[in-house]
Amino acid sequence: MRVLPVGDSALLVEVSSGDEAQALHAELLRRRAEGSIAVREIVPAARTVLLDGLTDPVRLASELTAADVPPAPPRAGEVVDLPVRYDGPDLADVAALWGVTEQDVARIHAGTEFRVAFCGFAPGFGYLTGLPPQYDVPRRATPRTAVPAGSVALAGPYTGVYPHTSPGGWQLIGSTDAVLWDHARVPAALLSPGTRVRFVPVGTDGQSPVGADRPDTARTDGRGPVGRS
């Protein structure tokens, strides 16, 4: 762990892996909740955690450097279910990379529970982890100039959903009508760091295909179907 000062009231903590960053983020949230640290913002990234709004960053830096961070606790709490049509233009390419059929890609992906490791790139875009390392895929050699909003995509170890139409080089395996970012909603972002996420297969008509499981708590809120359980 390396702790770097950022201005007068912030620290950037560097760790060696995404798992360590998630564990540190969870531990810092726990400490803030119990009142042992006073910090305004805790922002995780791929291998860093930023703490902002500190009254005594020097003291906290010393404490963090000497502390042992426990592994992230088992996933608990609310699950966001995202309906997804596995109809992406890169589905066949991902199937070839995985050495499986397109139906298997959907089955493997939908059978995984994900966790939002961190957010970035665009408002509402979460980097979701959960797939085993053998399912890592490279970004496209040539990025698209416009990826449609709601595209479900893979790159490296991450799954993501494009909240708005934007350029992008991730492999597109599906699409969802869920609204990832809505400035009129509180909170505006549907996904935040630590959120558990499941992808629920639906047909092209928005209904679950025969034999597919649907979450009992699925609902439509006028801004796209989203289930929470």
PDB file of C-alpha atoms in Angstrom, residues 12-218:
ATOM      1  CA  LEU A  12      -4.777   8.758  -2.700  1.00  0.00           C
ATOM      2  CA  VAL A  13      -4.177   5.190  -1.539  1.00  0.00           C
ATOM      3  CA  GLU A  14      -2.566   2.894  -4.109  1.00  0.00           C
ATOM      4  CA  VAL A  15      -2.860  -0.898  -3.812  1.00  0.00           C
ATOM      5  CA  SER A  16      -1.735  -3.748  -6.027  1.00  0.00           C
ATOM      6  CA  SER A  17      -5.031  -5.238  -7.259  1.00  0.00           C
ATOM      7  CA  GLY A  18      -8.693  -4.614  -7.820  1.00  0.00           C
ATOM      8  CA  ASP A  19      -9.612  -7.004  -5.015  1.00  0.00           C
ATOM      9  CA  GLU A  20      -7.442  -5.013  -2.588  1.00  0.00           C
ATOM     10  CA  ALA A  21      -9.052  -1.771  -3.732  1.00  0.00           C
ATOM     11  CA  GLN A  22     -12.536  -3.197  -3.108  1.00  0.00           C
ATOM     12  CA  ALA A  23     -11.466  -4.503   0.307  1.00  0.00           C
ATOM     13  CA  LEU A  24      -9.981  -1.143   1.268  1.00  0.00           C
ATOM     14  CA  HIS A  25     -13.074   0.692   0.062  1.00  0.00           C
ATOM     15  CA  ALA A  26     -15.314  -1.576   2.165  1.00  0.00           C
ATOM     16  CA  GLU A  27     -13.105  -1.151   5.232  1.00  0.00           C
ATOM     17  CA  LEU A  28     -13.032   2.643   4.909  1.00  0.00           C
ATOM     18  CA  LEU A  29     -16.813   2.762   4.567  1.00  0.00           C
ATOM     19  CA  ARG A  30     -17.083   0.645   7.710  1.00  0.00           C
ATOM     20  CA  ARG A  31     -14.749   2.936   9.644  1.00  0.00           C
ATOM     21  CA  ARG A  32     -16.621   6.047   8.522  1.00  0.00           C
ATOM     22  CA  ALA A  33     -19.936   4.474   9.551  1.00  0.00           C
ATOM     23  CA  GLU A  34     -18.620   3.667  13.035  1.00  0.00           C
ATOM     24  CA  GLY A  35     -17.128   7.157  13.363  1.00  0.00           C
ATOM     25  CA  SER A  36     -13.452   6.193  13.610  1.00  0.00           C
ATOM     26  CA  ILE A  37     -12.512   8.332  10.594  1.00  0.00           C
ATOM     27  CA  ALA A  38     -13.953  11.635   9.401  1.00  0.00           C
ATOM     28  CA  VAL A  39     -13.951  11.840   5.610  1.00  0.00           C
ATOM     29  CA  ARG A  40     -16.343  13.495   3.168  1.00  0.00           C
ATOM     30  CA  GLU A  41     -15.728  11.402   0.034  1.00  0.00           C
ATOM     31  CA  ILE A  42     -14.403   7.846  -0.476  1.00  0.00           C
ATOM     32  CA  VAL A  43     -13.929   7.144  -4.184  1.00  0.00           C
ATOM     33  CA  PRO A  44     -12.650   3.739  -5.365  1.00  0.00           C
ATOM     34  CA  ALA A  45     -10.992   3.092  -8.730  1.00  0.00           C
ATOM     35  CA  ALA A  46      -9.282   0.100 -10.336  1.00  0.00           C
ATOM     36  CA  ARG A  47      -6.318   0.031  -7.918  1.00  0.00           C
ATOM     37  CA  THR A  48      -6.727   3.183  -5.856  1.00  0.00           C
ATOM     38  CA  VAL A  49      -9.050   4.740  -3.309  1.00  0.00           C
ATOM     39  CA  LEU A  50      -9.313   8.524  -2.941  1.00  0.00           C
ATOM     40  CA  LEU A  51     -10.261  10.043   0.418  1.00  0.00           C
ATOM     41  CA  ASP A  52     -11.278  13.703   0.346  1.00  0.00           C
ATOM     42  CA  GLY A  53     -12.392  16.153   3.006  1.00  0.00           C
ATOM     43  CA  LEU A  54      -9.968  14.982   5.709  1.00  0.00           C
ATOM     44  CA  THR A  55      -9.190  17.154   8.706  1.00  0.00           C
ATOM     45  CA  ASP A  56      -5.917  15.372   9.510  1.00  0.00           C
ATOM     46  CA  PRO A  57      -4.634  13.566   6.401  1.00  0.00           C
ATOM     47  CA  VAL A  58      -1.109  13.144   7.815  1.00  0.00           C
ATOM     48  CA  ARG A  59      -2.354  11.163  10.797  1.00  0.00           C
ATOM     49  CA  LEU A  60      -4.670   9.018   8.680  1.00  0.00           C
ATOM     50  CA  ALA A  61      -1.874   8.331   6.184  1.00  0.00           C
ATOM     51  CA  SER A  62       0.255   6.974   9.009  1.00  0.00           C
ATOM     52  CA  GLU A  63      -2.606   4.823  10.294  1.00  0.00           C
ATOM     53  CA  LEU A  64      -3.387   3.386   6.872  1.00  0.00           C
ATOM     54  CA  THR A  65       0.232   2.538   6.132  1.00  0.00           C
ATOM     55  CA  ALA A  66       0.483   0.524   9.339  1.00  0.00           C
ATOM     56  CA  ALA A  67      -2.948  -1.120   9.139  1.00  0.00           C
ATOM     57  CA  ASP A  68      -3.906  -4.571   7.905  1.00  0.00           C
ATOM     58  CA  VAL A  69      -6.948  -4.395   5.635  1.00  0.00           C
ATOM     59  CA  PRO A  70      -9.279  -7.396   5.975  1.00  0.00           C
ATOM     60  CA  PRO A  71     -10.732  -8.995   2.834  1.00  0.00           C
ATOM     61  CA  ALA A  72     -13.947  -7.478   1.549  1.00  0.00           C
ATOM     62  CA  PRO A  73     -16.912  -8.939   3.459  1.00  0.00           C
ATOM     63  CA  PRO A  74     -19.321 -11.324   1.715  1.00  0.00           C
ATOM     64  CA  ARG A  75     -21.710  -9.560  -0.591  1.00  0.00           C
ATOM     65  CA  ALA A  76     -24.839  -8.488   1.194  1.00  0.00           C
ATOM     66  CA  GLY A  77     -27.656  -6.043   0.833  1.00  0.00           C
ATOM     67  CA  GLU A  78     -29.739  -4.945  -2.092  1.00  0.00           C
ATOM     68  CA  VAL A  79     -29.365  -6.558  -5.525  1.00  0.00           C
ATOM     69  CA  VAL A  80     -30.153  -4.643  -8.707  1.00  0.00           C
ATOM     70  CA  ASP A  81     -31.577  -6.912 -11.423  1.00  0.00           C
ATOM     71  CA  LEU A  82     -31.033  -5.603 -14.965  1.00  0.00           C
ATOM     72  CA  PRO A  83     -33.118  -7.122 -17.774  1.00  0.00           C
ATOM     73  CA  VAL A  84     -30.886  -7.858 -20.770  1.00  0.00           C
ATOM     74  CA  ARG A  85     -31.405  -9.044 -24.321  1.00  0.00           C
ATOM     75  CA  TYR A  86     -28.334 -11.016 -25.379  1.00  0.00           C
ATOM     76  CA  ASP A  87     -28.362  -9.597 -28.893  1.00  0.00           C
ATOM     77  CA  GLY A  88     -25.092  -7.646 -29.079  1.00  0.00           C
ATOM     78  CA  PRO A  89     -23.142  -7.383 -32.341  1.00  0.00           C
ATOM     79  CA  ASP A  90     -20.001  -8.818 -30.696  1.00  0.00           C
ATOM     80  CA  LEU A  91     -21.750 -11.813 -29.119  1.00  0.00           C
ATOM     81  CA  ALA A  92     -20.380 -14.247 -31.723  1.00  0.00           C
ATOM     82  CA  ASP A  93     -16.845 -12.885 -31.309  1.00  0.00           C
ATOM     83  CA  VAL A  94     -17.033 -13.255 -27.514  1.00  0.00           C
ATOM     84  CA  ALA A  95     -18.361 -16.805 -27.913  1.00  0.00           C
ATOM     85  CA  ALA A  96     -15.378 -17.621 -30.135  1.00  0.00           C
ATOM     86  CA  LEU A  97     -12.946 -16.102 -27.615  1.00  0.00           C
ATOM     87  CA  TRP A  98     -14.535 -18.129 -24.807  1.00  0.00           C
ATOM     88  CA  GLY A  99     -14.733 -21.294 -26.910  1.00  0.00           C
ATOM     89  CA  VAL A 100     -18.481 -21.676 -26.293  1.00  0.00           C
ATOM     90  CA  THR A 101     -21.763 -21.050 -28.091  1.00  0.00           C
ATOM     91  CA  GLU A 102     -23.573 -17.725 -28.075  1.00  0.00           C
ATOM     92  CA  GLN A 103     -26.242 -19.289 -25.851  1.00  0.00           C
ATOM     93  CA  ASP A 104     -23.506 -20.314 -23.414  1.00  0.00           C
ATOM     94  CA  VAL A 105     -22.208 -16.742 -23.264  1.00  0.00           C
ATOM     95  CA  ALA A 106     -25.680 -15.605 -22.187  1.00  0.00           C
ATOM     96  CA  ARG A 107     -25.976 -18.455 -19.693  1.00  0.00           C
ATOM     97  CA  ILE A 108     -22.558 -17.823 -18.128  1.00  0.00           C
ATOM     98  CA  HIS A 109     -23.012 -14.071 -17.974  1.00  0.00           C
ATOM     99  CA  ALA A 110     -26.553 -14.198 -16.584  1.00  0.00           C
ATOM    100  CA  GLY A 111     -25.507 -16.876 -14.097  1.00  0.00           C
ATOM    101  CA  THR A 112     -22.907 -14.583 -12.511  1.00  0.00           C
ATOM    102  CA  GLU A 113     -23.560 -12.174  -9.663  1.00  0.00           C
ATOM    103  CA  PHE A 114     -21.577  -9.003 -10.228  1.00  0.00           C
ATOM    104  CA  ARG A 115     -20.401  -6.230  -7.956  1.00  0.00           C
ATOM    105  CA  VAL A 116     -19.722  -2.627  -8.926  1.00  0.00           C
ATOM    106  CA  ALA A 117     -16.015  -2.177  -8.244  1.00  0.00           C
ATOM    107  CA  PHE A 118     -15.944   1.518  -9.150  1.00  0.00           C
ATOM    108  CA  CYS A 119     -17.547   4.073 -11.465  1.00  0.00           C
ATOM    109  CA  GLY A 120     -16.076   6.255 -14.160  1.00  0.00           C
ATOM    110  CA  PHE A 121     -15.793   6.970 -17.909  1.00  0.00           C
ATOM    111  CA  ALA A 122     -19.271   8.555 -17.973  1.00  0.00           C
ATOM    112  CA  PRO A 123     -21.917   9.452 -15.363  1.00  0.00           C
ATOM    113  CA  GLY A 124     -23.673   6.227 -14.358  1.00  0.00           C
ATOM    114  CA  PHE A 125     -21.089   3.857 -15.858  1.00  0.00           C
ATOM    115  CA  GLY A 126     -20.089   1.145 -13.395  1.00  0.00           C
ATOM    116  CA  TYR A 127     -17.186  -1.274 -13.765  1.00  0.00           C
ATOM    117  CA  LEU A 128     -18.660  -4.618 -12.688  1.00  0.00           C
ATOM    118  CA  THR A 129     -16.535  -7.559 -11.567  1.00  0.00           C
ATOM    119  CA  GLY A 130     -17.544 -11.185 -11.053  1.00  0.00           C
ATOM    120  CA  LEU A 131     -16.641 -13.207 -14.131  1.00  0.00           C
ATOM    121  CA  PRO A 132     -13.727 -15.635 -13.620  1.00  0.00           C
ATOM    122  CA  PRO A 133     -10.386 -14.645 -15.220  1.00  0.00           C
ATOM    123  CA  GLN A 134     -10.780 -17.117 -18.102  1.00  0.00           C
ATOM    124  CA  TYR A 135     -13.585 -14.940 -19.440  1.00  0.00           C
ATOM    125  CA  ASP A 136     -11.472 -11.770 -19.779  1.00  0.00           C
ATOM    126  CA  VAL A 137     -11.753 -10.374 -23.308  1.00  0.00           C
ATOM    127  CA  PRO A 138      -9.744  -7.674 -25.099  1.00  0.00           C
ATOM    128  CA  ARG A 139     -11.211  -4.405 -26.251  1.00  0.00           C
ATOM    129  CA  ARG A 140     -12.046  -4.124 -29.936  1.00  0.00           C
ATOM    130  CA  ALA A 141      -9.102  -3.296 -32.190  1.00  0.00           C
ATOM    131  CA  THR A 142     -11.166  -0.445 -33.665  1.00  0.00           C
ATOM    132  CA  PRO A 143     -13.513   1.378 -31.260  1.00  0.00           C
ATOM    133  CA  ARG A 144     -16.980   2.311 -32.404  1.00  0.00           C
ATOM    134  CA  THR A 145     -17.730   6.004 -32.810  1.00  0.00           C
ATOM    135  CA  ALA A 146     -21.195   5.548 -31.274  1.00  0.00           C
ATOM    136  CA  VAL A 147     -22.244   2.790 -28.889  1.00  0.00           C
ATOM    137  CA  PRO A 148     -26.016   2.874 -28.173  1.00  0.00           C
ATOM    138  CA  ALA A 149     -27.245   3.665 -24.675  1.00  0.00           C
ATOM    139  CA  GLY A 150     -28.061   0.495 -22.747  1.00  0.00           C
ATOM    140  CA  SER A 151     -25.403  -1.611 -24.449  1.00  0.00           C
ATOM    141  CA  VAL A 152     -24.108  -4.373 -22.167  1.00  0.00           C
ATOM    142  CA  ALA A 153     -20.418  -4.802 -22.812  1.00  0.00           C
ATOM    143  CA  LEU A 154     -17.249  -6.644 -21.777  1.00  0.00           C
ATOM    144  CA  ALA A 155     -13.621  -5.517 -21.640  1.00  0.00           C
ATOM    145  CA  GLY A 156     -10.796  -7.151 -19.706  1.00  0.00           C
ATOM    146  CA  PRO A 157     -12.246  -8.408 -16.399  1.00  0.00           C
ATOM    147  CA  TYR A 158     -15.164  -5.951 -16.432  1.00  0.00           C
ATOM    148  CA  THR A 159     -18.791  -5.819 -17.505  1.00  0.00           C
ATOM    149  CA  GLY A 160     -20.349  -2.411 -18.082  1.00  0.00           C
ATOM    150  CA  VAL A 161     -23.550  -0.823 -19.366  1.00  0.00           C
ATOM    151  CA  TYR A 162     -23.291   2.325 -21.462  1.00  0.00           C
ATOM    152  CA  PRO A 163     -25.573   4.933 -19.836  1.00  0.00           C
ATOM    153  CA  HIS A 164     -25.632   7.176 -22.911  1.00  0.00           C
ATOM    154  CA  THR A 165     -24.696   6.904 -26.565  1.00  0.00           C
ATOM    155  CA  SER A 166     -20.942   7.458 -26.740  1.00  0.00           C
ATOM    156  CA  PRO A 167     -17.784   6.216 -28.440  1.00  0.00           C
ATOM    157  CA  GLY A 168     -16.472   2.957 -27.021  1.00  0.00           C
ATOM    158  CA  GLY A 169     -14.267  -0.033 -27.693  1.00  0.00           C
ATOM    159  CA  TRP A 170     -15.840  -2.681 -25.448  1.00  0.00           C
ATOM    160  CA  GLN A 171     -17.296  -5.939 -26.788  1.00  0.00           C
ATOM    161  CA  LEU A 172     -21.097  -5.587 -27.004  1.00  0.00           C
ATOM    162  CA  ILE A 173     -22.998  -8.724 -25.973  1.00  0.00           C
ATOM    163  CA  GLY A 174     -26.456  -7.378 -25.172  1.00  0.00           C
ATOM    164  CA  SER A 175     -28.749  -4.468 -24.446  1.00  0.00           C
ATOM    165  CA  THR A 176     -31.013  -3.264 -21.644  1.00  0.00           C
ATOM    166  CA  ASP A 177     -33.753  -0.667 -21.282  1.00  0.00           C
ATOM    167  CA  ALA A 178     -32.721   0.155 -17.708  1.00  0.00           C
ATOM    168  CA  VAL A 179     -31.806   3.811 -17.160  1.00  0.00           C
ATOM    169  CA  LEU A 180     -28.342   3.954 -15.612  1.00  0.00           C
ATOM    170  CA  TRP A 181     -28.231   7.727 -15.111  1.00  0.00           C
ATOM    171  CA  ASP A 182     -31.165  10.075 -14.514  1.00  0.00           C
ATOM    172  CA  HIS A 183     -30.393  13.515 -13.077  1.00  0.00           C
ATOM    173  CA  ALA A 184     -34.006  13.786 -11.898  1.00  0.00           C
ATOM    174  CA  ARG A 185     -33.681  10.619  -9.817  1.00  0.00           C
ATOM    175  CA  VAL A 186     -32.229  10.424  -6.311  1.00  0.00           C
ATOM    176  CA  PRO A 187     -29.631   9.074  -6.490  1.00  0.00           C
ATOM    177  CA  ALA A 188     -29.054   9.855 -10.155  1.00  0.00           C
ATOM    178  CA  ALA A 189     -26.872   6.765 -10.673  1.00  0.00           C
ATOM    179  CA  LEU A 190     -28.620   3.395 -10.587  1.00  0.00           C
ATOM    180  CA  LEU A 191     -25.305   1.656  -9.796  1.00  0.00           C
ATOM    181  CA  SER A 192     -22.765   2.728  -7.188  1.00  0.00           C
ATOM    182  CA  PRO A 193     -19.576   1.108  -5.850  1.00  0.00           C
ATOM    183  CA  GLY A 194     -20.354  -2.032  -3.892  1.00  0.00           C
ATOM    184  CA  THR A 195     -23.789  -2.594  -5.465  1.00  0.00           C
ATOM    185  CA  ARG A 196     -24.613  -6.202  -6.312  1.00  0.00           C
ATOM    186  CA  VAL A 197     -25.924  -6.684  -9.854  1.00  0.00           C
ATOM    187  CA  ARG A 198     -27.574  -9.551 -11.719  1.00  0.00           C
ATOM    188  CA  PHE A 199     -28.439  -9.657 -15.413  1.00  0.00           C
ATOM    189  CA  VAL A 200     -31.812 -11.255 -16.149  1.00  0.00           C
ATOM    190  CA  PRO A 201     -32.281 -12.559 -19.721  1.00  0.00           C
ATOM    191  CA  VAL A 202     -35.378 -11.351 -21.565  1.00  0.00           C
ATOM    192  CA  GLY A 203     -36.581 -11.858 -25.125  1.00  0.00           C
ATOM    193  CA  THR A 204     -36.617  -9.220 -27.829  1.00  0.00           C
ATOM    194  CA  ASP A 205     -40.171  -8.349 -26.740  1.00  0.00           C
ATOM    195  CA  GLY A 206     -38.950  -7.543 -23.211  1.00  0.00           C
ATOM    196  CA  GLN A 207     -40.434 -10.735 -21.733  1.00  0.00           C
ATOM    197  CA  SER A 208     -38.492 -13.588 -20.165  1.00  0.00           C
ATOM    198  CA  PRO A 209     -37.838 -16.365 -22.666  1.00  0.00           C
ATOM    199  CA  VAL A 210     -39.301 -19.768 -21.941  1.00  0.00           C
ATOM    200  CA  GLY A 211     -37.378 -21.460 -19.140  1.00  0.00           C
ATOM    201  CA  ALA A 212     -35.691 -18.265 -17.939  1.00  0.00           C
ATOM    202  CA  ASP A 213     -35.973 -17.170 -14.334  1.00  0.00           C
ATOM    203  CA  ARG A 214     -37.480 -13.760 -13.642  1.00  0.00           C
ATOM    204  CA  PRO A 215     -36.931 -11.862 -10.394  1.00  0.00           C
ATOM    205  CA  ASP A 216     -40.068 -11.783  -8.267  1.00  0.00           C
ATOM    206  CA  THR A 217     -39.451  -8.112  -7.517  1.00  0.00           C
ATOM    207  CA  ALA A 218     -39.114  -6.908 -11.115  1.00  0.00           C
TER     208      ALA A 218
END
